[in-house]
Structures are given as structure tokens and as C-alpha cells.
Short mmCIF file of C-alpha atoms and ligand atoms in Angstrom, two decimals:
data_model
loop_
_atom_site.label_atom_id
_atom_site.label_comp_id
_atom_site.label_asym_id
_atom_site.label_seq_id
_atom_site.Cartn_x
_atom_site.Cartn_y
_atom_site.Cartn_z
CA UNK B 1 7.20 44.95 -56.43
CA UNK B 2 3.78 46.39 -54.62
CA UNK B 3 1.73 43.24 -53.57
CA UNK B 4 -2.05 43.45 -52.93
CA UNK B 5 -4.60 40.75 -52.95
CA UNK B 6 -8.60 40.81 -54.18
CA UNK B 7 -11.01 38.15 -54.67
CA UNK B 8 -11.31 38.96 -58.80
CA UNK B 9 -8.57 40.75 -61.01
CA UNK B 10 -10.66 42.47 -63.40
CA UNK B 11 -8.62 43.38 -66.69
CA UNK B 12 -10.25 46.08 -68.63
CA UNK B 13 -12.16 49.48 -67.55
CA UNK B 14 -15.26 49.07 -71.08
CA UNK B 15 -18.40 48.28 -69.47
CA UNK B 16 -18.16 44.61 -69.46
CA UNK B 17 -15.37 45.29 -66.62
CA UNK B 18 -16.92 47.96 -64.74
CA UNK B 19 -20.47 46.42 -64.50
CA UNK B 20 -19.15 43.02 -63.13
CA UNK B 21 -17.05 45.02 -60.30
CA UNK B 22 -20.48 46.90 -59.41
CA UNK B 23 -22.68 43.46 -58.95
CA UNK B 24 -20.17 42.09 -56.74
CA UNK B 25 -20.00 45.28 -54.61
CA UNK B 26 -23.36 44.54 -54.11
CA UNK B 27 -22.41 40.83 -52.73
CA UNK B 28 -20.01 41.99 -50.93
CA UNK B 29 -17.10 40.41 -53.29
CA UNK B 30 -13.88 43.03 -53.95
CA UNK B 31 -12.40 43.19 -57.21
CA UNK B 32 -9.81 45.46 -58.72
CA UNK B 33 -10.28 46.90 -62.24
CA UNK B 34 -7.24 47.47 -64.40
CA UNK B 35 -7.34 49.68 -67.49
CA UNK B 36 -4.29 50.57 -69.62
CA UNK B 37 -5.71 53.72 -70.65
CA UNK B 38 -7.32 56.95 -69.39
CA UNK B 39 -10.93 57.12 -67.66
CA UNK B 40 -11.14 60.64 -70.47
CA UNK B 41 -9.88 58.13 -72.95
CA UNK B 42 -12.25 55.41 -72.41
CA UNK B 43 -15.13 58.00 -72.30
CA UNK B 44 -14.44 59.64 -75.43
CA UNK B 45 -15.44 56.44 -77.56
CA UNK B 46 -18.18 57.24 -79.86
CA UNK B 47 -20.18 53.20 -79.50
CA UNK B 48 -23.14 51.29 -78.79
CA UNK B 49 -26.85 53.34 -78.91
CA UNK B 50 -29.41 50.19 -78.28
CA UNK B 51 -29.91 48.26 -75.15
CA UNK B 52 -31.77 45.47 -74.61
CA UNK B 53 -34.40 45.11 -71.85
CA UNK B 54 -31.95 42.58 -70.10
CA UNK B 55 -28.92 45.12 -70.25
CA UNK B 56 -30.92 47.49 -68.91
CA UNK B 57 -32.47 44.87 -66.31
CA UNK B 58 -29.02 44.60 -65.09
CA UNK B 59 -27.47 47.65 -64.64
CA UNK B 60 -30.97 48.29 -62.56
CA UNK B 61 -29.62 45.37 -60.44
CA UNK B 62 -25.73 46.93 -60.39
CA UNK B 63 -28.07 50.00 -59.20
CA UNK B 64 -27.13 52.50 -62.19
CA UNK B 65 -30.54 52.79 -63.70
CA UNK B 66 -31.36 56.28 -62.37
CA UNK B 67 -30.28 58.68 -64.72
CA UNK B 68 -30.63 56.27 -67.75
CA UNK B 69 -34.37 55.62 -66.54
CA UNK B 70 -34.61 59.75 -66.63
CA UNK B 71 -32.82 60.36 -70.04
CA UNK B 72 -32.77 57.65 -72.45
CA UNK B 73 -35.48 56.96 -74.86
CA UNK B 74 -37.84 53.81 -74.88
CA UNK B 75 -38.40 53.07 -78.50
CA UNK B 76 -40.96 50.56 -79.52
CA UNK B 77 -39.82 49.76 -83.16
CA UNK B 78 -37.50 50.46 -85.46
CA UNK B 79 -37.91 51.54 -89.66
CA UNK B 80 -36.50 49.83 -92.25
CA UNK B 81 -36.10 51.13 -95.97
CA UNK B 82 -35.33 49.94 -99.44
CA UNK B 83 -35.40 53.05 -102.07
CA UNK B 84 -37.52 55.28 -100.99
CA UNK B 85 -40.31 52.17 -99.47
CA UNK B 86 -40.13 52.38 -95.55
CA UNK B 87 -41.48 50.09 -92.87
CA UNK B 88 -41.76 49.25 -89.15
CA UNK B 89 -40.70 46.95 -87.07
CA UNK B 90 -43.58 46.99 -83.79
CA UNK B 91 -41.20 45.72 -81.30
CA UNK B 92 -43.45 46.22 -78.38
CA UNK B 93 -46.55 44.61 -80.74
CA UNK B 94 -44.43 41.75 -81.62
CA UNK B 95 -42.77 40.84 -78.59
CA UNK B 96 -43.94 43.08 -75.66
CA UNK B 97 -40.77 44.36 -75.37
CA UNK B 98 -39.08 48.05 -76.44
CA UNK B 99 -35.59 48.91 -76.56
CA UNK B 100 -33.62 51.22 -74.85
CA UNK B 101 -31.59 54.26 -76.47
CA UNK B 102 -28.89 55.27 -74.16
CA UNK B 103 -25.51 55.63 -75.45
CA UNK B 104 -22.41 53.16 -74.20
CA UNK B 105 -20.51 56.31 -73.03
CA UNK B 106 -23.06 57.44 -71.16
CA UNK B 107 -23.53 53.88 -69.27
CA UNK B 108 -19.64 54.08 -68.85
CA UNK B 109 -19.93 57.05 -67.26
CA UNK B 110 -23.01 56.29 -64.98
CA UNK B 111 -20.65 53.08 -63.88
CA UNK B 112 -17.59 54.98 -63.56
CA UNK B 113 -19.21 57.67 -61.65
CA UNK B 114 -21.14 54.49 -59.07
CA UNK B 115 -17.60 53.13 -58.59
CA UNK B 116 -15.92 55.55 -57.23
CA UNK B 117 -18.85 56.34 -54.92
CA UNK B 118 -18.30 53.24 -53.09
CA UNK B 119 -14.75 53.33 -53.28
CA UNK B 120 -14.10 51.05 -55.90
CA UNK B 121 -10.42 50.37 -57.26
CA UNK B 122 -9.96 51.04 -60.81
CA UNK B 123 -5.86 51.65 -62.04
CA UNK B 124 -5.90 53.57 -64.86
CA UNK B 125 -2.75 53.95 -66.94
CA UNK B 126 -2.00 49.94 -66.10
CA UNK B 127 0.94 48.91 -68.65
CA UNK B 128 1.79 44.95 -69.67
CA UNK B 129 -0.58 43.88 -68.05
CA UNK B 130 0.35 39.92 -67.11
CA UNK B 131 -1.64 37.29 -65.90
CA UNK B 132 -0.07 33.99 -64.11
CA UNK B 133 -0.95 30.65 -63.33
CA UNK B 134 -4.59 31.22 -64.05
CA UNK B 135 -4.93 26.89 -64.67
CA UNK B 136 -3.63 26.78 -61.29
CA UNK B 137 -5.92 27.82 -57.93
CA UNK B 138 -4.14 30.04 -56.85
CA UNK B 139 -3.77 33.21 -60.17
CA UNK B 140 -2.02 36.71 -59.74
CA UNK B 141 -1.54 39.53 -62.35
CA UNK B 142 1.16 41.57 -62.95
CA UNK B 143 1.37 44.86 -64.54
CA UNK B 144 3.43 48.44 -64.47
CA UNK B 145 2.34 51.91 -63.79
CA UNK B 146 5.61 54.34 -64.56
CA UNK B 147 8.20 52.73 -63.16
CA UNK B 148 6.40 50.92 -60.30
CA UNK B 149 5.90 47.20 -60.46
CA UNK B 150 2.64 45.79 -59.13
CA UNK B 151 1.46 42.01 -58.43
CA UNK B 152 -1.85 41.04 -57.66
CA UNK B 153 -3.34 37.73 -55.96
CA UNK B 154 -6.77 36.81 -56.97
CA UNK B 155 -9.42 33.95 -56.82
CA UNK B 156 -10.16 34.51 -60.19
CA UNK B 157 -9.34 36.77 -63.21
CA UNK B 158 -11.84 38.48 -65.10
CA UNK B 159 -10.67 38.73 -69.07
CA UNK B 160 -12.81 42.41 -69.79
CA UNK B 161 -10.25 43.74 -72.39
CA UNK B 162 -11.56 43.88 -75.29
CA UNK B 163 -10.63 42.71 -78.94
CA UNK B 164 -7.57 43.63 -78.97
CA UNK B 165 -6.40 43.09 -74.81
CA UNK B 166 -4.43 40.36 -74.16
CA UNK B 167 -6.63 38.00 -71.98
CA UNK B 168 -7.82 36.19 -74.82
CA UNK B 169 -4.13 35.44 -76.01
CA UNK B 170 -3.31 34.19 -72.45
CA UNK B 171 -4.90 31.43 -73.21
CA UNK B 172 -2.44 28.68 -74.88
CA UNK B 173 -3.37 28.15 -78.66
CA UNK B 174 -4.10 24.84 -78.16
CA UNK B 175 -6.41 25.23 -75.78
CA UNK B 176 -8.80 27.76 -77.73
CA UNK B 177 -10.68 28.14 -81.24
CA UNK B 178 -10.90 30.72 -83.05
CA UNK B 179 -14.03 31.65 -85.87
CA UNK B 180 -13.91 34.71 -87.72
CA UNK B 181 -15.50 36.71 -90.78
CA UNK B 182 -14.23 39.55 -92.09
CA UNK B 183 -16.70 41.58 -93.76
CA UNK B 184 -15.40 44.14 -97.19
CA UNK B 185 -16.23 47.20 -95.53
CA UNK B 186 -16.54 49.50 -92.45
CA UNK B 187 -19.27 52.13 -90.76
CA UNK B 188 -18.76 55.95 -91.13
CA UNK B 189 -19.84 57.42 -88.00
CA UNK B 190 -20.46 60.39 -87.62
CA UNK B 191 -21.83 62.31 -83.94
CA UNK B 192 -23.76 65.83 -84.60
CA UNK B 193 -25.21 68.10 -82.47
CA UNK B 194 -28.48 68.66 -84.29
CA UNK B 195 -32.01 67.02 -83.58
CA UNK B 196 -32.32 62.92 -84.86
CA UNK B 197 -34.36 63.53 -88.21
CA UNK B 198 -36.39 60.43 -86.41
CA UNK B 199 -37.89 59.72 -83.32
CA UNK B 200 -36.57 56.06 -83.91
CA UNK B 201 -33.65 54.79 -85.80
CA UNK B 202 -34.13 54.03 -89.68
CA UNK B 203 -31.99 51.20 -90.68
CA UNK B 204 -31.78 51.79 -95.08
CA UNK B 205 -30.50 49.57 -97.89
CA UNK B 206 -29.80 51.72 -101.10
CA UNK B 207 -28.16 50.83 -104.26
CA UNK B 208 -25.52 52.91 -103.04
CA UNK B 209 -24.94 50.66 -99.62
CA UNK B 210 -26.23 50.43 -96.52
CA UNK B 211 -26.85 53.87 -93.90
CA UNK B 212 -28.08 54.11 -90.72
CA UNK B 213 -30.04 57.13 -88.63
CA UNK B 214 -29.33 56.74 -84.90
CA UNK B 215 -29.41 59.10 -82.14
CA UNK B 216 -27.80 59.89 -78.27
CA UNK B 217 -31.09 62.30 -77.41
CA UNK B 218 -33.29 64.83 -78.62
CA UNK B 219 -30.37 67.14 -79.70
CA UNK B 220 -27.57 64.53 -80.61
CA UNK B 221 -28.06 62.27 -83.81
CA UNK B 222 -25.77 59.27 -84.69
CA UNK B 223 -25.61 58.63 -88.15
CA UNK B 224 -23.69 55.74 -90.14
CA UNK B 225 -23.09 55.38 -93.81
CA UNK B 226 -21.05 51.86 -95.37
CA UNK B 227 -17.81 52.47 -95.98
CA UNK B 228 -14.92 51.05 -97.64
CA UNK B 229 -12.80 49.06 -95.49
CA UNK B 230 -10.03 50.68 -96.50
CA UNK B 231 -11.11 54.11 -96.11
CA UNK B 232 -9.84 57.27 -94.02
CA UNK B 233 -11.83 60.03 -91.98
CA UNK B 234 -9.74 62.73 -93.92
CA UNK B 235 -12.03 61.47 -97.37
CA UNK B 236 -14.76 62.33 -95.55
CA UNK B 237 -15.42 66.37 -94.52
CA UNK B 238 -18.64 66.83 -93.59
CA UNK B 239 -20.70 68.08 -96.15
CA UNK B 240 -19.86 65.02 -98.70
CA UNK B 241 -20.86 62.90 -95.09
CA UNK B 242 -24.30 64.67 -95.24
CA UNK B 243 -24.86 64.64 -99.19
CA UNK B 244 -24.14 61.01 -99.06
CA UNK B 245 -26.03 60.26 -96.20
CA UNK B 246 -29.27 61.94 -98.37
CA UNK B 247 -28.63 59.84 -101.26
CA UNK B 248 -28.91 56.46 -99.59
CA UNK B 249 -31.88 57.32 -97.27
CA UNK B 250 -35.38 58.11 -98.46
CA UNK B 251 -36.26 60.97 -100.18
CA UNK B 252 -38.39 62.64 -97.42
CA UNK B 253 -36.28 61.56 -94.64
CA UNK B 254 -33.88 63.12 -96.77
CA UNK B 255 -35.79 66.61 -96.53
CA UNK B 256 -36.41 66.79 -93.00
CA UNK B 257 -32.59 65.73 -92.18
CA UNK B 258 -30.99 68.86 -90.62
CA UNK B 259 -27.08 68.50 -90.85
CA UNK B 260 -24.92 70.46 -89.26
CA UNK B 261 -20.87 70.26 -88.38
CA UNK B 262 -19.92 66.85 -87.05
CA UNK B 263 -18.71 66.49 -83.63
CA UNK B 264 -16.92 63.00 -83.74
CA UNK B 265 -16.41 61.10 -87.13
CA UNK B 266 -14.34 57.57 -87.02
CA UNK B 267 -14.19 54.19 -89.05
CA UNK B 268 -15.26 50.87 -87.57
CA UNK B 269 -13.97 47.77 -89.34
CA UNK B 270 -17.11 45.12 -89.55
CA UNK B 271 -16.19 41.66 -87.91
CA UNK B 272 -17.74 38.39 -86.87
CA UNK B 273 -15.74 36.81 -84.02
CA UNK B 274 -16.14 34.39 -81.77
CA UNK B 275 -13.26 31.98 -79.24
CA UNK B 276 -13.87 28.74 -77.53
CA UNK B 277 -14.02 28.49 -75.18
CA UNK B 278 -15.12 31.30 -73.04
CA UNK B 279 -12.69 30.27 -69.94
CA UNK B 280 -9.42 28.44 -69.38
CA UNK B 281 -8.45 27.87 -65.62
CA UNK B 282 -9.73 30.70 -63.24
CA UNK B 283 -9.86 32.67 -66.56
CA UNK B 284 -12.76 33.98 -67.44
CA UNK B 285 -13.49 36.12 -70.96
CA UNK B 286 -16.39 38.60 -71.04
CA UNK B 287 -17.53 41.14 -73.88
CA UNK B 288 -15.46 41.77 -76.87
CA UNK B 289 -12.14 39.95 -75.16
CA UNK B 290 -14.38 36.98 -76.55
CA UNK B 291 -16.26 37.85 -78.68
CA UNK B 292 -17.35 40.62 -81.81
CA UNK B 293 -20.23 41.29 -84.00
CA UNK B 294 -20.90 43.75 -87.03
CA UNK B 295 -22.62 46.54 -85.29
CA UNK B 296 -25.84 46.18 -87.67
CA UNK B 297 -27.91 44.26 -84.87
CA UNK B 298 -26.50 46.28 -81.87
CA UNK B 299 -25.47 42.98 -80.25
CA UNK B 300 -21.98 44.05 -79.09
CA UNK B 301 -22.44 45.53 -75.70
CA UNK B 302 -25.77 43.87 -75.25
CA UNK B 303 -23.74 40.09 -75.49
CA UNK B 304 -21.20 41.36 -73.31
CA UNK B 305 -24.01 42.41 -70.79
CA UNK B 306 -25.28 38.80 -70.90
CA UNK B 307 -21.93 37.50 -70.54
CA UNK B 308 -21.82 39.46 -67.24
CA UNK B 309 -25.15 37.86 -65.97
CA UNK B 310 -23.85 34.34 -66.39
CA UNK B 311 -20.20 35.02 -64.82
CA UNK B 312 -21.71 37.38 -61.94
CA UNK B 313 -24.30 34.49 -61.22
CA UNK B 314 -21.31 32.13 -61.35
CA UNK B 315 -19.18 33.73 -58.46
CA UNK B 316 -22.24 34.72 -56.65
CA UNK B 317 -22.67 30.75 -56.98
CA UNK B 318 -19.30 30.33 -55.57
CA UNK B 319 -18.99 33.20 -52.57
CA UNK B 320 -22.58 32.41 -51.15
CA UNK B 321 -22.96 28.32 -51.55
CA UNK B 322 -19.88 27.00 -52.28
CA UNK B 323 -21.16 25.63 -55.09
CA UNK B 324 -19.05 25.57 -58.30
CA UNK B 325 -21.90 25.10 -61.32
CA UNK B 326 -22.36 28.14 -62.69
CA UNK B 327 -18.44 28.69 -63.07
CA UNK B 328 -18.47 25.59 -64.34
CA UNK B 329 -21.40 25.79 -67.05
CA UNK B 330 -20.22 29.64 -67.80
CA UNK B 331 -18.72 29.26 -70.97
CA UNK B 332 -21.07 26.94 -72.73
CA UNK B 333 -23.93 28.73 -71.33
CA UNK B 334 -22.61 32.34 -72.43
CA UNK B 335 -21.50 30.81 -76.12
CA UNK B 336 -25.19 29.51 -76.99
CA UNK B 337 -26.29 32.79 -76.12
CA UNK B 338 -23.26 34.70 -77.75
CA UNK B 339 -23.74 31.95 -81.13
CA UNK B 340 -27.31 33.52 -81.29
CA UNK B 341 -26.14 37.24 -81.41
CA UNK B 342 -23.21 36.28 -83.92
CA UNK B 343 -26.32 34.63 -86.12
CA UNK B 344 -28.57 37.57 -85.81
CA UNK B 345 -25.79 40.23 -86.25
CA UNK B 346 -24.43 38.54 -90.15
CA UNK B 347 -27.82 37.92 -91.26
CA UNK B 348 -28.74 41.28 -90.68
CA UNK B 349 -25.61 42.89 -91.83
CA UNK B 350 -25.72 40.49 -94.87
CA UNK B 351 -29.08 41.98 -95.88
CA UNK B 352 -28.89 45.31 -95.61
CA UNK B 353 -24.91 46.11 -97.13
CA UNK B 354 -24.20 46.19 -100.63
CA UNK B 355 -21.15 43.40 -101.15
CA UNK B 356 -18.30 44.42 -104.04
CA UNK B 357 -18.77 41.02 -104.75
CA UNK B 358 -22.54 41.01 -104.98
CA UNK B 359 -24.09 39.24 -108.24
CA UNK B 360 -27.59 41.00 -109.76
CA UNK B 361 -29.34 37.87 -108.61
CA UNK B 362 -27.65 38.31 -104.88
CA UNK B 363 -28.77 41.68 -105.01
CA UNK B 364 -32.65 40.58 -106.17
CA UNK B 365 -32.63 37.86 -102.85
CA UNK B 366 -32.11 40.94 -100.93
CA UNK B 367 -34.82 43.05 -102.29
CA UNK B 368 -36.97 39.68 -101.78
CA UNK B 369 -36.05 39.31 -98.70
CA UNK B 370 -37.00 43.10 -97.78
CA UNK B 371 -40.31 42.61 -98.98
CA UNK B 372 -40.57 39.47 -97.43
CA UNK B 373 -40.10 41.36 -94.00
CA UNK B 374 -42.26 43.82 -94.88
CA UNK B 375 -45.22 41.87 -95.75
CA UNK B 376 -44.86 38.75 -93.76
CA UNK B 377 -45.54 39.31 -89.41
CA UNK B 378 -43.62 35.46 -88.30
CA UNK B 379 -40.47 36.84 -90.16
CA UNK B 380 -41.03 40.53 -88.51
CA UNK B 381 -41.68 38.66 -85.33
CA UNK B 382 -38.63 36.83 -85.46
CA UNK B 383 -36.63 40.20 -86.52
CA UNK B 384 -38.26 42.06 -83.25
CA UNK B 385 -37.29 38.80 -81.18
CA UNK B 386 -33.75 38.86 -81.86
CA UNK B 387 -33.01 42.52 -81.76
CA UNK B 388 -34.89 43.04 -78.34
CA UNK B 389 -32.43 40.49 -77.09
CA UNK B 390 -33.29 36.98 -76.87
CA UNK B 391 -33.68 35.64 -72.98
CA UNK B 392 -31.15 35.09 -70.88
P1 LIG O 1 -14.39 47.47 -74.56
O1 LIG O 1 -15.46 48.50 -74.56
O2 LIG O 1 -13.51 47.37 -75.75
O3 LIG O 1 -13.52 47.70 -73.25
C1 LIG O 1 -12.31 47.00 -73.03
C2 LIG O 1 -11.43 47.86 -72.15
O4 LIG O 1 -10.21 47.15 -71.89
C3 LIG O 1 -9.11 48.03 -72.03
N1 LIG O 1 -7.91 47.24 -72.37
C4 LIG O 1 -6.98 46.90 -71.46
N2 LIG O 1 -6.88 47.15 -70.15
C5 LIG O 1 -5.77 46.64 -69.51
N3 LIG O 1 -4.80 45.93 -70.14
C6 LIG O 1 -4.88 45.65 -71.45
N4 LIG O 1 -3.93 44.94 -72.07
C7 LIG O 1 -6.01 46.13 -72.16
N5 LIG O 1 -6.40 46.06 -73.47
C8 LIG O 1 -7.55 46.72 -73.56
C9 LIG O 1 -9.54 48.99 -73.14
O5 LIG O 1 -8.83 50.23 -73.08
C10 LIG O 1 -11.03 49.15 -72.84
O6 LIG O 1 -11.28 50.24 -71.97
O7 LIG O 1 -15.02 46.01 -74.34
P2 LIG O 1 -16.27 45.56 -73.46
O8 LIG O 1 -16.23 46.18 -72.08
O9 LIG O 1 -16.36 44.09 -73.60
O10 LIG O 1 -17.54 46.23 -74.17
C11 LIG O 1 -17.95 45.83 -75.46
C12 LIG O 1 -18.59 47.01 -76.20
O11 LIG O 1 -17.72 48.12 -76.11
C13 LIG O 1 -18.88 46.69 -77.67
O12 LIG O 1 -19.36 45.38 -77.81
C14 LIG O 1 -19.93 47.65 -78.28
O13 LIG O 1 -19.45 48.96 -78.30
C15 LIG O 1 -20.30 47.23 -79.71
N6 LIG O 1 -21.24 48.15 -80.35
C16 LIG O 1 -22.60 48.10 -80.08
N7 LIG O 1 -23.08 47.22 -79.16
C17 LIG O 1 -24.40 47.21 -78.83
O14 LIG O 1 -24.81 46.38 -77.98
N8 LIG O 1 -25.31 48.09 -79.39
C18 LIG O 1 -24.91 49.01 -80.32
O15 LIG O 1 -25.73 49.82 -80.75
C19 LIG O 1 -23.52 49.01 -80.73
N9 LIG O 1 -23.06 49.89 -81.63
C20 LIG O 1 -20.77 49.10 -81.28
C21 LIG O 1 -21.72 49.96 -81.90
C22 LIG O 1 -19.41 49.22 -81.57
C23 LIG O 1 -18.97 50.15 -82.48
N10 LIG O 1 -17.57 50.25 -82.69
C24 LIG O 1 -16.86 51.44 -82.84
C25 LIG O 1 -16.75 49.06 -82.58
C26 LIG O 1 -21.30 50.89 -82.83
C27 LIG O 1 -19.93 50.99 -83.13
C28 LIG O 1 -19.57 52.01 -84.18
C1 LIG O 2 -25.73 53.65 -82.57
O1 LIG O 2 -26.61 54.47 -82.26
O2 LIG O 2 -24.52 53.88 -82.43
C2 LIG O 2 -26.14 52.35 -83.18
C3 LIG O 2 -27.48 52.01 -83.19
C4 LIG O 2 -27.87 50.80 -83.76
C5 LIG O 2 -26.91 49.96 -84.30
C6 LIG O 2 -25.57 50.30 -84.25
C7 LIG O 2 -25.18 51.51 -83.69
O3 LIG O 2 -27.31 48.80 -84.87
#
């Protein structure tokens, strides 16, 4: 067994993972990342497109801002339609505060890229990955490359796996509490290297289900169309994508859409999630280990961003004053933020998809609802609030 020691274990190579391990290089603190896949692997997923000002705030302070500063888009509001009825959302009016568009592979890559500048650890192909005594002060993690066993000792482990890692299950059953909504249906995505048919997203609700115009830059669009939850890629070549896609958004957005083939197409299931608590021991979940939202409000990597804040602040707490509060408050502190998200994420989702379940009169509160938006600036103000990100 190869034996090593670092001050924080970090399981999982996403972005929750890799920003934490750049803010403590920056205090000095050495962590190890662990990810049981391939760095080509990780950067080949198609995800998150919006960043909040405090997401971006903070990868400014892990110092990867440059080339996102140079390349992504500010946008100050986003479109909503109904039919063929459109309207904005004046983010910067409302709240004094745009949005970023830089894509999640692109911010893995700009951490990736900062890590191994200063010679940061990051072991890729890690298999069953283990971790020990993490109630006790004094954690290690196990876990196999090949044939090779490894053990590390720790201060503390960070839980950066995702949904489906296994730092969340780590933590006895009767120790944690689980919340969960399903929702009955998933996102078509689809990547294409033609020009966005807007210079800022269009979020539509149609009659035949919700769709969504996104975009990487000026020559990649991101576009999403609801799906059944039970449905495969394979149903879906690319010119029934595109004639869809035109029947749920309005007609002249519709006109000026250029299509061409697709570049990346994949299914994601829509999920509310949420475990309590947030830490057990010297474990410490962060991101989507602890936590998942229905992409509609782009909350996912922006929560797991925030998470970050609070746990970085927390060990900076604990390396520089030996002071043990913000570990302490972490969990409770991340979950009312996290709660918010979870909130802002269903009710959005909730208004915008068409249900199989959905009643005439459901359907009418919707339309209501839209309208209400559109006419009414507190409930556009509270929209813009929320999906700017709400303050740390
Ligand atoms: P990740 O990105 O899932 O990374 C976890 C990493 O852990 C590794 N792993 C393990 N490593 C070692 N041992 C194990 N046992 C392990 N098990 C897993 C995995 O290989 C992986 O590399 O979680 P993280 O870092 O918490 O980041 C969360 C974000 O990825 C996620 O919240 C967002 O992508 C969600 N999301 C969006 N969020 C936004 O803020 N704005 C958006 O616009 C947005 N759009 C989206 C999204 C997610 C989507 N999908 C596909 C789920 C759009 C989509 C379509
Ligand atoms: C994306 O561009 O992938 C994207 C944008 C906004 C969302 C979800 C996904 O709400």
C-alpha cells in the first residue's frame, strides 16, 4: 500500500473539486484531488452555460478569470416567451447585476489547466475510492489505480463527487436526510456549431413543452427542447431536433434560427435533490455530491460555487486562526443558501414545462402567471434576483 499524507482529500475532479484545491493553493493549504475518470472524460461533458456574478467573483479570487474575462459574454437579461408573445427580463435594470455566459467545460478546463501550473495533484483513473474514520480526527482515503493500492491521511475530506460518487453514501443513513422530486421528463441537448439565433438566451413555454436557446459563443449555440423521461438520443437525428425546436419557439425566432449538424446531443433527467446535512465528521459535501436542481434556473454549478465559498472560508478559518466556526456553521450556512436555489430552480421549471399530468386549469395558472411576469416589475424583480444569484 503507497502512503502519502495532505491537509484535504479532495474526492472528485467537476469544478466543485478543482476550484476548492485552487483557493487553498492560494493559502498555502495542499490538497490532493481524486477523480475516477479521465481529465478528456471530464472535459467532454456538454453542462452548465450561466454564471452568477459570485461564481465568477470567485474563480477571480482562485485567479482563473483571465481568459473567461476575454471570452465569455456579459448578458444583461434574459427573454421569455409564451406562443409567439416574448419578453425581457432587465437583469442589470432590476438588480444591477448581469450574468455571465461561459460554459462549465470551459471553466473546467481554465482550472485544470491553473492546477497543473502550480503543480497541483490530481489522480485521474482513481478506482473504489474509500474514505475512513472521517467522525474521527484523524480521516484517510483509500482507493486503487491498476493494481496499486493507495492510502491517504488527511485533516479533512472534501465530498466533490457528484450525484452519483460515493461521499454522500459514506455518510451512515441515520445520520443524513434525504428530499427529492423527480420531475416526468428530461432536456434534449443539443451543441451546434452555428451562430446563437440570440444574443441572449430565450427561455419558451409552448403548448408543445418547454425549449430553451442557449449558447457557448458567437459560433456555438446550446439549444434544449423537453423531453420525455424515458427517451433515447437515437429518436432524435437532427433535423426532427431542429423542426421541433421551431415549433415550440416563436415564429420569428423561428426564421432567423440557422441549424446545422449537431455536435453533441444527450438526455438529462430533471431532479430536485437535496441531503442533510451538508457534513458528518471531517466530511464535508460540496456541489452535486449534495445537492441537484432541474437545470431551468442554472443553479447547479452556481450552488456548488457557493458551497465552495463557505467551506474554503471554513478551512481558511481553521489554517490561519485556529478558529473552528466556519467549519462548524458550514452546513447550515451552505443549506439556506442551497434551499433558496432548490426553490427558485422548481418554481421556474414548474412554470415553464408542460406536465403529462397537467389539468386545462393548471395549464391557464401558467399562462397567468406568464403574463403576470410580463406585466408586473416586483415579480420580474424578484425573477432577476434569484437567477443573478442571491448573496452569499
Ligand atoms: P460534477 O461536475 O458531477 O463532478 C463530480 C466529479 O466527481 C467524479 N466522481 C468521482 N471521483 C472519484 N471517485 C468517485 N467515486 C467518483 N464519483 C464521481 C466525477 O467523474 C466528476 O468528475 O459535480 P460538481 O463538481 O459538484 O459540479 C456540479 C455541476 O457539474 C452541475 O451542478 C452543473 O453542471 C448543473 N448544470 C448547470 N448549472 C449551472 O449553474 N448553470 C447552468 O446553466 C447549468 N446547466 C447543468 C446545466 C447540468 C446539466 N446536466 C447535464 C446535468 C445543464 C445540464 C444539461
Ligand atoms: C446552457 O447553456 O447549457 C444552459 C443555460 C441556461 C440554463 C440551463 C442550461 O438554465
Amino acid at each position: 500500500m503507497k502512503r502519502e499524507r495532505t491537509q484535504v482529500c479532495i474526492i472528485g475532479g467537476g469544478p466543485s473539486g478543482l476550484l476548492l484545491a485552487q483557493l487553498l493553493h492560494t493559502i498555502g493549504v495542499d490538497s490532493v484531488v481524486l477523480e475516477q475518470r479521465s481529465r478528456e472524460h471530464v472535459l467532454s461533458r456538454i453542462r452548465a452555460g450561466v454564471l452568477e456574478q459570485g461564481t465568477v467573483s470567485l474563480l477571480h479570487q482562485a485567479g482563473v478569470g483571465a481568459r473567461m474575462d476575454a471570452e465569455g459574454f456579459t448578458h444583461d437579461g434574459t427573454l421569455i416567451s409564451q406562443g409567439d408573445e416574448m419578453f425581457r427580463i432587465d437583469f442589470t435594470a432590476l438588480t444591477g447585476t448581469p450574468v455571465m455566459i461561459y460554459g462549465q467545460t470551459e471553466v473546467t478546463r481554465d482550472l485544470y489547466e491553473a492546477w497543473d501550473a502550480c503543480g497541483g495533484r490530481t489522480q485521474f483513473h482513481a478506482e473504489n475510492v474509500t474514505i475512513h474514520d472521517a467522525d474521527t480526527s484523524a480521516p484517510h482515503v483509500t482507493y486503487r489505480v491498476g493494481d496499486a493500492q493507495h492510502r491517504i491521511d488527511c485533516d479533512f475530506v472534501a465530498g466533490c463527487d457528484g450525484f452519483h460518487g460515493i461521499s454522500r453514501k459514506s455518510i451512515p443513513e441515520d445520520r443524513r436526510r434525504e428530499y427529492e422530486k423527480v420531475y416526468p421528463f428530461g432536456w434534449l441537448g443539443v451543441l451546434s456549431e452555428t451562430p446563437p439565433v440570440n444574443d441572449e438566451l430565450i427561455y419558451t413555454n409552448s403548448d408543445r413543452g418547454f425549449a430553451l436557446c442557449s449558447m457557448r459563443n458567437a459560433q456555438l449555440s446550446r439549444y434544449y427542447i423537453q423531453c420525455s423521461a424515458h427517451d433515447r438520443v437515437e429518436n432524435w437525428p437532427d433535423d426532427e431536433f431542429w423542426a421541433e425546436l421551431k415549433r415550440r419557439i416563436p415564429a420569428q425566432t423561428a426564421e432567423a434560427l440557422v441549424t446545422g449538424p449537431s455536435v453533441e446531443k444527450s438526455i438529462a433527467p430533471l431532479r430536485s435533490f437535496v441531503t442533510e446535512p451538508m457534513r458528518w465528521g471531517r466530511l464535508f459535501l460540496c456541489g452535486d455530491a449534495a445537492h441537484i436542481v432541474p437545470p431551468t434556473g442554472a443553479k447547479g454549478l452556481n450552488t456548488a460555487a457557493s458551497d465552495v465559498h463557505y467551506l474554503f472560508e471554513g478551512l481558511r478559518q481553521h489554517y490561519q486562526d485556529a478558529d473552528d466556526e466556519g467549519l462548524d456553521c458550514y452546513s447550515e450556512r451552505a443549506l439556506t443558501r442551497v434551499w433558496k436555489a432548490e426553490r427558485f430552480s422548481w418554481w421556474l421549471s414548474s412554470l415553464m414545462h408542460r406536465f403529462p399530468d397537467q389539468s386545462e386549469f393548471d395549464r391557464k395558472m401558467q399562462i397567468a402567471e406568464l403574463d403576470f411576469l410580463r406585466t408586473n416589475e416586483a415579480a420580474q424583480k424578484a425573477m432577476a434576483q434569484n437567477y443573478v444569484g442571491l448573496p452569499y
